[in-house]
Amino acid sequence: MQRLAIFSAALLAATPVPLAAQGLPVGACINTGNHLESPKENGWGGKRLDPADFRNIADAGFQTVRIPVRWDSHAGSAPDHAIDPAWIDRVALLVDSALDSGLNVILDSHNFEGLHADPAAHRDELAALWTQIGARFADRPTARLWFEIENEPHDQLNNLNLPQIYAPALAAIRASNPDRPVIVGGEFWSGVNSLATLNLPDDPHIYPTFHYYDPFAFTHQGAQWPEDKQPMGRVYGGAADAQQLAGDVAKVRAYIARTGKTPFIGESGAYEVIPLNQRVAYTAAVHDAFAPLGIGLCTWAYTNTFPFYDHDKKRWLPGMLAAMGLPEKGE
């Protein structure tokens, strides 16, 4: 009942959406969180990924996997910023494993903190990294492997300077991947409000994304890494939550109407210490509210921090797959 109530409230915000709005076929998607985006692999704990994990993800019904990767901490100095061959080989093994399992793959640059703190100083490094990434993956299927220039712009990287900062990286990608889909998210950690002023390059193969962790007081309660730490005890599903979700759906509808492009949710989820029934309710509410717009949802994450899968017990957490519109799986 709670799921239907929140979903219905979101639909009340409906405004016309172009029938031919352009979007990537993301569908049900999951992030491989906290594996490759720490300074070193599994630096933040969790299971080391292997090819069987992508078969497990595909068997659960997911269509797409987002693989966040930290590249800058595995690269050398200027001017080439050469990526460690062992690192790019490792990433390629996992990308190919996902593709071989029938999954679409989103490959991004993640946690390039220098770029966010001083975009102009790191613009050429970002382009150098994407020169190498683009060349390495140029022969992978364009329809199923998509690049995301940088995760969650924040600090000094914002919607005003994004076009200038990203232009060399996009040119580097286009030199080896002329028509591969490239994904761009907006400022303030790519929150839904960033869409209002997000203007994309004049390129028919650019696609927008946003991240959805609202309300933050619910999704990040108990987490120790945010500067604004949230106390435990926030419950999701009341009238205020339904109203906020409806308003956010309206913002996305407005963006689609303005641009003719349908964004997808690159990240969403609730922290692992939150009771499972509440995590399920939140995931279902977000999925059900945005699904009618044709918006794919990449939940965070596979086995770590905001987990869907218990790799010790080798089972999907009860209710989480169904919340994404997927069949539940037994142990």
Short mmCIF file of C-alpha atoms in Angstrom, two decimals:
data_model
loop_
_atom_site.label_atom_id
_atom_site.label_comp_id
_atom_site.label_asym_id
_atom_site.label_seq_id
_atom_site.Cartn_x
_atom_site.Cartn_y
_atom_site.Cartn_z
CA MET A 1 0.00 0.00 0.00
CA GLN A 2 2.80 2.43 0.90
CA ARG A 3 4.52 1.67 -2.41
CA LEU A 4 1.36 2.46 -4.38
CA ALA A 5 0.64 5.62 -2.43
CA ILE A 6 4.04 7.14 -3.07
CA PHE A 7 3.97 6.05 -6.70
CA SER A 8 0.53 7.60 -7.25
CA ALA A 9 1.64 10.86 -5.68
CA ALA A 10 4.57 11.05 -8.08
CA LEU A 11 2.27 10.59 -11.06
CA LEU A 12 0.24 13.64 -10.02
CA ALA A 13 3.20 15.76 -11.13
CA ALA A 14 2.81 14.57 -14.72
CA THR A 15 3.44 17.02 -17.54
CA PRO A 16 3.73 16.11 -21.22
CA VAL A 17 6.88 14.26 -22.26
CA PRO A 18 7.97 14.07 -25.90
CA LEU A 19 7.13 10.65 -27.33
CA ALA A 20 10.48 10.52 -29.12
CA ALA A 21 12.61 11.60 -26.14
CA GLN A 22 16.06 10.15 -26.62
CA GLY A 23 17.60 7.99 -23.90
CA LEU A 24 19.95 5.08 -23.37
CA PRO A 25 18.42 1.61 -22.89
CA VAL A 26 19.73 1.37 -19.32
CA GLY A 27 16.79 -0.52 -17.81
CA ALA A 28 17.48 -2.21 -14.50
CA CYS A 29 21.09 -1.40 -13.65
CA ILE A 30 23.44 -1.91 -10.73
CA ASN A 31 26.74 -0.28 -9.76
CA THR A 32 29.78 -2.31 -8.80
CA GLY A 33 30.33 -0.04 -5.83
CA ASN A 34 33.52 0.34 -3.74
CA HIS A 35 35.62 -2.02 -5.82
CA LEU A 36 37.55 -0.03 -8.42
CA GLU A 37 36.96 3.59 -7.42
CA SER A 38 39.06 3.58 -4.24
CA PRO A 39 42.74 4.61 -4.55
CA LYS A 40 43.59 0.90 -4.80
CA GLU A 41 41.32 -2.00 -5.68
CA ASN A 42 39.03 -2.95 -2.80
CA GLY A 43 40.71 -0.31 -0.68
CA TRP A 44 37.36 0.20 1.04
CA GLY A 45 36.70 -3.47 1.63
CA GLY A 46 34.23 -5.82 0.04
CA LYS A 47 34.48 -8.72 -2.34
CA ARG A 48 37.06 -8.70 -5.15
CA LEU A 49 35.13 -8.81 -8.41
CA ASP A 50 35.51 -11.71 -10.81
CA PRO A 51 33.75 -12.77 -14.03
CA ALA A 52 31.22 -14.88 -12.11
CA ASP A 53 29.87 -11.73 -10.47
CA PHE A 54 28.69 -10.38 -13.81
CA ARG A 55 26.99 -13.66 -14.65
CA ASN A 56 25.28 -13.42 -11.27
CA ILE A 57 24.14 -9.87 -12.02
CA ALA A 58 22.84 -10.84 -15.46
CA ASP A 59 21.08 -13.93 -14.10
CA ALA A 60 19.24 -11.70 -11.61
CA GLY A 61 17.70 -9.82 -14.54
CA PHE A 62 19.79 -6.66 -14.66
CA GLN A 63 20.35 -5.23 -18.13
CA THR A 64 23.21 -2.87 -17.36
CA VAL A 65 26.13 -2.62 -14.96
CA ARG A 66 27.89 0.63 -14.10
CA ILE A 67 31.57 0.13 -13.33
CA PRO A 68 33.01 3.14 -11.45
CA VAL A 69 36.80 3.36 -11.85
CA ARG A 70 39.38 5.63 -10.32
CA TRP A 71 41.95 6.27 -13.05
CA ASP A 72 44.00 9.20 -11.76
CA SER A 73 45.56 7.27 -8.88
CA HIS A 74 46.80 4.67 -11.39
CA ALA A 75 48.30 7.16 -13.84
CA GLY A 76 51.75 8.70 -14.24
CA SER A 77 52.87 12.28 -14.55
CA ALA A 78 52.38 14.86 -17.28
CA PRO A 79 52.20 15.13 -20.18
CA ASP A 80 51.10 11.57 -20.98
CA HIS A 81 49.61 10.55 -17.61
CA ALA A 82 50.16 6.94 -18.68
CA ILE A 83 47.76 4.53 -17.01
CA ASP A 84 49.38 1.53 -15.31
CA PRO A 85 49.08 -1.29 -17.86
CA ALA A 86 48.16 -3.81 -15.15
CA TRP A 87 45.32 -1.55 -14.01
CA ILE A 88 43.76 -1.00 -17.40
CA ASP A 89 44.13 -4.74 -18.09
CA ARG A 90 42.25 -5.47 -14.88
CA VAL A 91 39.46 -3.06 -15.80
CA ALA A 92 39.30 -4.54 -19.32
CA LEU A 93 38.92 -8.04 -17.89
CA LEU A 94 35.89 -6.93 -15.88
CA VAL A 95 34.35 -4.90 -18.70
CA ASP A 96 34.71 -7.84 -21.06
CA SER A 97 33.29 -10.22 -18.47
CA ALA A 98 30.22 -8.00 -18.16
CA LEU A 99 29.82 -7.74 -21.93
CA ASP A 100 30.25 -11.50 -22.32
CA SER A 101 27.47 -11.95 -19.76
CA GLY A 102 25.11 -9.98 -21.99
CA LEU A 103 25.16 -6.79 -19.93
CA ASN A 104 25.42 -3.23 -21.13
CA VAL A 105 28.33 -1.47 -19.43
CA ILE A 106 28.77 2.10 -18.23
CA LEU A 107 32.47 2.83 -17.66
CA ASP A 108 33.27 6.06 -15.87
CA SER A 109 35.97 8.16 -14.30
CA HIS A 110 35.29 8.27 -10.57
CA ASN A 111 36.69 10.19 -7.60
CA PHE A 112 39.12 12.34 -9.62
CA GLU A 113 39.21 14.76 -6.69
CA GLY A 114 41.91 17.02 -8.16
CA LEU A 115 39.63 17.74 -11.11
CA HIS A 116 36.80 18.84 -8.83
CA ALA A 117 39.05 21.02 -6.68
CA ASP A 118 40.87 22.72 -9.59
CA PRO A 119 39.22 21.90 -12.91
CA ALA A 120 41.47 24.02 -15.14
CA ALA A 121 44.64 22.53 -13.68
CA HIS A 122 43.45 18.96 -14.37
CA ARG A 123 41.59 19.43 -17.66
CA ASP A 124 44.48 18.11 -19.76
CA GLU A 125 44.98 15.15 -17.45
CA LEU A 126 41.33 14.18 -17.83
CA ALA A 127 41.75 14.31 -21.61
CA ALA A 128 44.94 12.24 -21.43
CA LEU A 129 43.18 9.57 -19.41
CA TRP A 130 40.28 9.39 -21.84
CA THR A 131 42.67 9.24 -24.79
CA GLN A 132 43.99 5.99 -23.36
CA ILE A 133 40.65 4.61 -22.18
CA GLY A 134 39.02 5.40 -25.50
CA ALA A 135 41.77 3.72 -27.49
CA ARG A 136 41.75 0.62 -25.30
CA PHE A 137 37.99 0.04 -25.61
CA ALA A 138 37.40 1.37 -29.12
CA ASP A 139 36.70 -2.10 -30.56
CA ARG A 140 34.05 -2.99 -27.98
CA PRO A 141 30.43 -2.83 -29.16
CA THR A 142 29.28 0.77 -29.35
CA ALA A 143 25.70 -0.18 -28.61
CA ARG A 144 26.59 -1.80 -25.28
CA LEU A 145 29.63 -0.02 -23.80
CA TRP A 146 29.12 3.62 -22.80
CA PHE A 147 31.58 6.14 -21.35
CA GLU A 148 30.87 8.61 -18.53
CA ILE A 149 33.41 11.44 -18.50
CA GLU A 150 33.41 12.07 -14.74
CA ASN A 151 31.22 11.09 -11.82
CA GLU A 152 29.35 13.69 -9.76
CA PRO A 153 30.86 17.10 -10.54
CA HIS A 154 31.14 19.14 -7.36
CA ASP A 155 33.27 21.72 -5.55
CA GLN A 156 34.73 23.94 -8.33
CA LEU A 157 33.44 21.79 -11.21
CA ASN A 158 29.98 23.08 -12.07
CA ASN A 159 27.47 23.49 -14.87
CA LEU A 160 29.04 26.77 -15.97
CA ASN A 161 32.53 25.40 -16.59
CA LEU A 162 31.65 21.80 -17.48
CA PRO A 163 31.55 22.42 -21.26
CA GLN A 164 35.01 23.99 -21.28
CA ILE A 165 36.57 21.46 -18.93
CA TYR A 166 35.06 18.43 -20.65
CA ALA A 167 35.69 19.55 -24.25
CA PRO A 168 39.25 18.14 -24.55
CA ALA A 169 38.17 14.82 -22.98
CA LEU A 170 35.21 14.54 -25.32
CA ALA A 171 37.45 15.31 -28.30
CA ALA A 172 39.87 12.61 -27.12
CA ILE A 173 37.03 10.09 -26.91
CA ARG A 174 35.66 11.07 -30.32
CA ALA A 175 39.09 10.55 -31.94
CA SER A 176 38.75 6.80 -31.36
CA ASN A 177 35.04 6.40 -30.62
CA PRO A 178 33.17 8.73 -32.98
CA ASP A 179 29.66 7.58 -32.14
CA ARG A 180 29.94 5.86 -28.77
CA PRO A 181 27.41 7.10 -26.19
CA VAL A 182 29.01 9.50 -23.71
CA ILE A 183 27.29 10.34 -20.44
CA VAL A 184 27.36 13.68 -18.62
CA GLY A 185 26.01 14.51 -15.17
CA GLY A 186 25.65 17.96 -13.66
CA GLU A 187 26.90 19.94 -10.70
CA PHE A 188 26.36 19.46 -6.97
CA TRP A 189 27.03 15.72 -7.13
CA SER A 190 24.65 15.35 -10.11
CA GLY A 191 21.58 15.80 -7.93
CA VAL A 192 18.21 16.14 -9.65
CA ASN A 193 18.31 19.94 -9.33
CA SER A 194 21.41 20.04 -11.54
CA LEU A 195 19.26 19.19 -14.56
CA ALA A 196 17.66 22.64 -14.57
CA THR A 197 20.86 24.28 -15.86
CA LEU A 198 22.62 21.29 -17.44
CA ASN A 199 23.38 22.06 -21.08
CA LEU A 200 24.97 19.28 -23.11
CA PRO A 201 27.52 19.61 -25.93
CA ASP A 202 26.20 19.70 -29.47
CA ASP A 203 26.77 16.00 -30.04
CA PRO A 204 23.96 13.55 -30.89
CA HIS A 205 25.59 10.79 -28.85
CA ILE A 206 25.70 12.64 -25.50
CA TYR A 207 23.28 11.49 -22.81
CA PRO A 208 22.37 13.08 -19.46
CA THR A 209 22.32 11.45 -16.04
CA PHE A 210 21.42 12.42 -12.49
CA HIS A 211 21.81 10.77 -9.10
CA TYR A 212 19.04 10.35 -6.57
CA TYR A 213 19.74 10.03 -2.84
CA ASP A 214 16.85 12.16 -1.61
CA PRO A 215 16.01 12.69 1.15
CA PHE A 216 19.66 12.60 2.23
CA ALA A 217 18.61 12.47 5.88
CA PHE A 218 17.12 9.05 5.15
CA THR A 219 19.53 7.52 2.62
CA HIS A 220 22.75 8.43 4.44
CA GLN A 221 21.71 8.06 8.06
CA GLY A 222 24.47 6.40 10.04
CA ALA A 223 27.13 6.94 7.36
CA GLN A 224 30.40 8.31 8.68
CA TRP A 225 31.98 9.78 5.52
CA PRO A 226 29.68 12.78 4.78
CA GLU A 227 30.59 16.09 6.38
CA ASP A 228 26.91 16.49 7.23
CA LYS A 229 26.41 13.26 9.20
CA GLN A 230 22.82 12.12 9.59
CA PRO A 231 21.54 10.46 12.78
CA MET A 232 19.81 7.10 12.71
CA GLY A 233 16.05 6.84 13.02
CA ARG A 234 14.72 8.63 9.93
CA VAL A 235 11.81 6.58 8.50
CA TYR A 236 10.82 6.80 4.84
CA GLY A 237 7.34 6.85 3.35
CA GLY A 238 5.35 9.72 4.80
CA ALA A 239 3.39 12.45 3.02
CA ALA A 240 6.39 14.78 2.86
CA ASP A 241 8.46 12.09 1.17
CA ALA A 242 5.72 11.47 -1.38
CA GLN A 243 5.46 15.18 -2.09
CA GLN A 244 9.22 15.53 -2.55
CA LEU A 245 9.37 12.55 -4.89
CA ALA A 246 6.47 13.92 -6.94
CA GLY A 247 8.22 17.26 -7.22
CA ASP A 248 11.45 15.64 -8.34
CA VAL A 249 9.64 13.61 -10.99
CA ALA A 250 8.19 16.90 -12.25
CA LYS A 251 11.70 18.37 -12.52
CA VAL A 252 12.83 15.47 -14.67
CA ARG A 253 9.73 15.71 -16.85
CA ALA A 254 10.51 19.39 -17.37
CA TYR A 255 14.08 18.55 -18.40
CA ILE A 256 12.86 15.98 -20.92
CA ALA A 257 10.37 18.45 -22.34
CA ARG A 258 13.08 21.12 -22.62
CA THR A 259 15.80 19.00 -24.19
CA GLY A 260 14.13 16.00 -25.83
CA LYS A 261 16.58 13.74 -23.96
CA THR A 262 15.67 11.31 -21.21
CA PRO A 263 18.24 11.10 -18.40
CA PHE A 264 18.82 7.98 -16.36
CA ILE A 265 19.55 7.60 -12.66
CA GLY A 266 23.23 6.73 -12.38
CA GLU A 267 23.12 6.14 -8.63
CA SER A 268 20.45 5.72 -5.97
CA GLY A 269 20.20 3.76 -2.77
CA ALA A 270 20.07 3.70 1.01
CA TYR A 271 22.92 2.88 3.41
CA GLU A 272 23.35 -0.67 4.66
CA VAL A 273 22.66 0.06 8.35
CA ILE A 274 19.10 1.14 7.54
CA PRO A 275 16.58 -1.65 8.22
CA LEU A 276 16.15 -3.80 5.14
CA ASN A 277 12.39 -3.28 4.89
CA GLN A 278 12.99 0.47 4.73
CA ARG A 279 15.70 0.08 2.07
CA VAL A 280 13.25 -2.02 0.05
CA ALA A 281 10.46 0.56 0.43
CA TYR A 282 12.74 3.41 -0.64
CA THR A 283 14.12 1.57 -3.66
CA ALA A 284 10.63 0.58 -4.79
CA ALA A 285 9.30 4.12 -4.41
CA VAL A 286 12.10 5.64 -6.49
CA HIS A 287 11.89 2.93 -9.15
CA ASP A 288 8.11 3.15 -9.47
CA ALA A 289 8.02 6.95 -9.59
CA PHE A 290 10.54 7.37 -12.39
CA ALA A 291 9.88 4.20 -14.44
CA PRO A 292 6.84 5.65 -16.32
CA LEU A 293 9.16 8.27 -17.81
CA GLY A 294 11.34 5.53 -19.32
CA ILE A 295 14.15 6.31 -16.90
CA GLY A 296 16.62 3.53 -16.18
CA LEU A 297 17.86 3.13 -12.61
CA CYS A 298 21.41 2.15 -11.61
CA THR A 299 21.15 1.24 -7.96
CA TRP A 300 24.14 1.53 -5.64
CA ALA A 301 25.42 -1.12 -5.22
CA TYR A 302 26.24 -4.78 -5.75
CA THR A 303 27.89 -6.11 -2.59
CA ASN A 304 29.24 -3.19 -0.60
CA THR A 305 28.01 -0.18 1.44
CA PHE A 306 24.48 -0.07 -0.04
CA PRO A 307 24.39 -3.78 -0.92
CA PHE A 308 21.87 -5.79 -2.90
CA TYR A 309 23.82 -9.06 -2.73
CA ASP A 310 25.29 -10.82 0.31
CA HIS A 311 28.50 -12.33 -1.06
CA ASP A 312 29.17 -14.29 2.14
CA LYS A 313 25.78 -16.02 2.09
CA LYS A 314 25.67 -15.95 -1.73
CA ARG A 315 22.13 -14.60 -1.92
CA TRP A 316 20.31 -11.49 -3.06
CA LEU A 317 18.86 -9.59 -0.11
CA PRO A 318 15.14 -10.35 0.20
CA GLY A 319 12.89 -7.80 -1.45
CA MET A 320 15.59 -5.75 -3.14
CA LEU A 321 15.29 -7.29 -6.60
CA ALA A 322 11.50 -6.99 -6.53
CA ALA A 323 11.88 -3.33 -5.59
CA MET A 324 13.70 -2.87 -8.91
CA GLY A 325 10.92 -4.64 -10.80
CA LEU A 326 12.92 -7.86 -11.09
CA PRO A 327 11.92 -11.39 -10.05
CA GLU A 328 12.98 -12.40 -6.58
CA LYS A 329 15.58 -15.17 -6.44
CA GLY A 330 15.78 -17.95 -3.86
CA GLU A 331 18.88 -18.77 -1.89
#
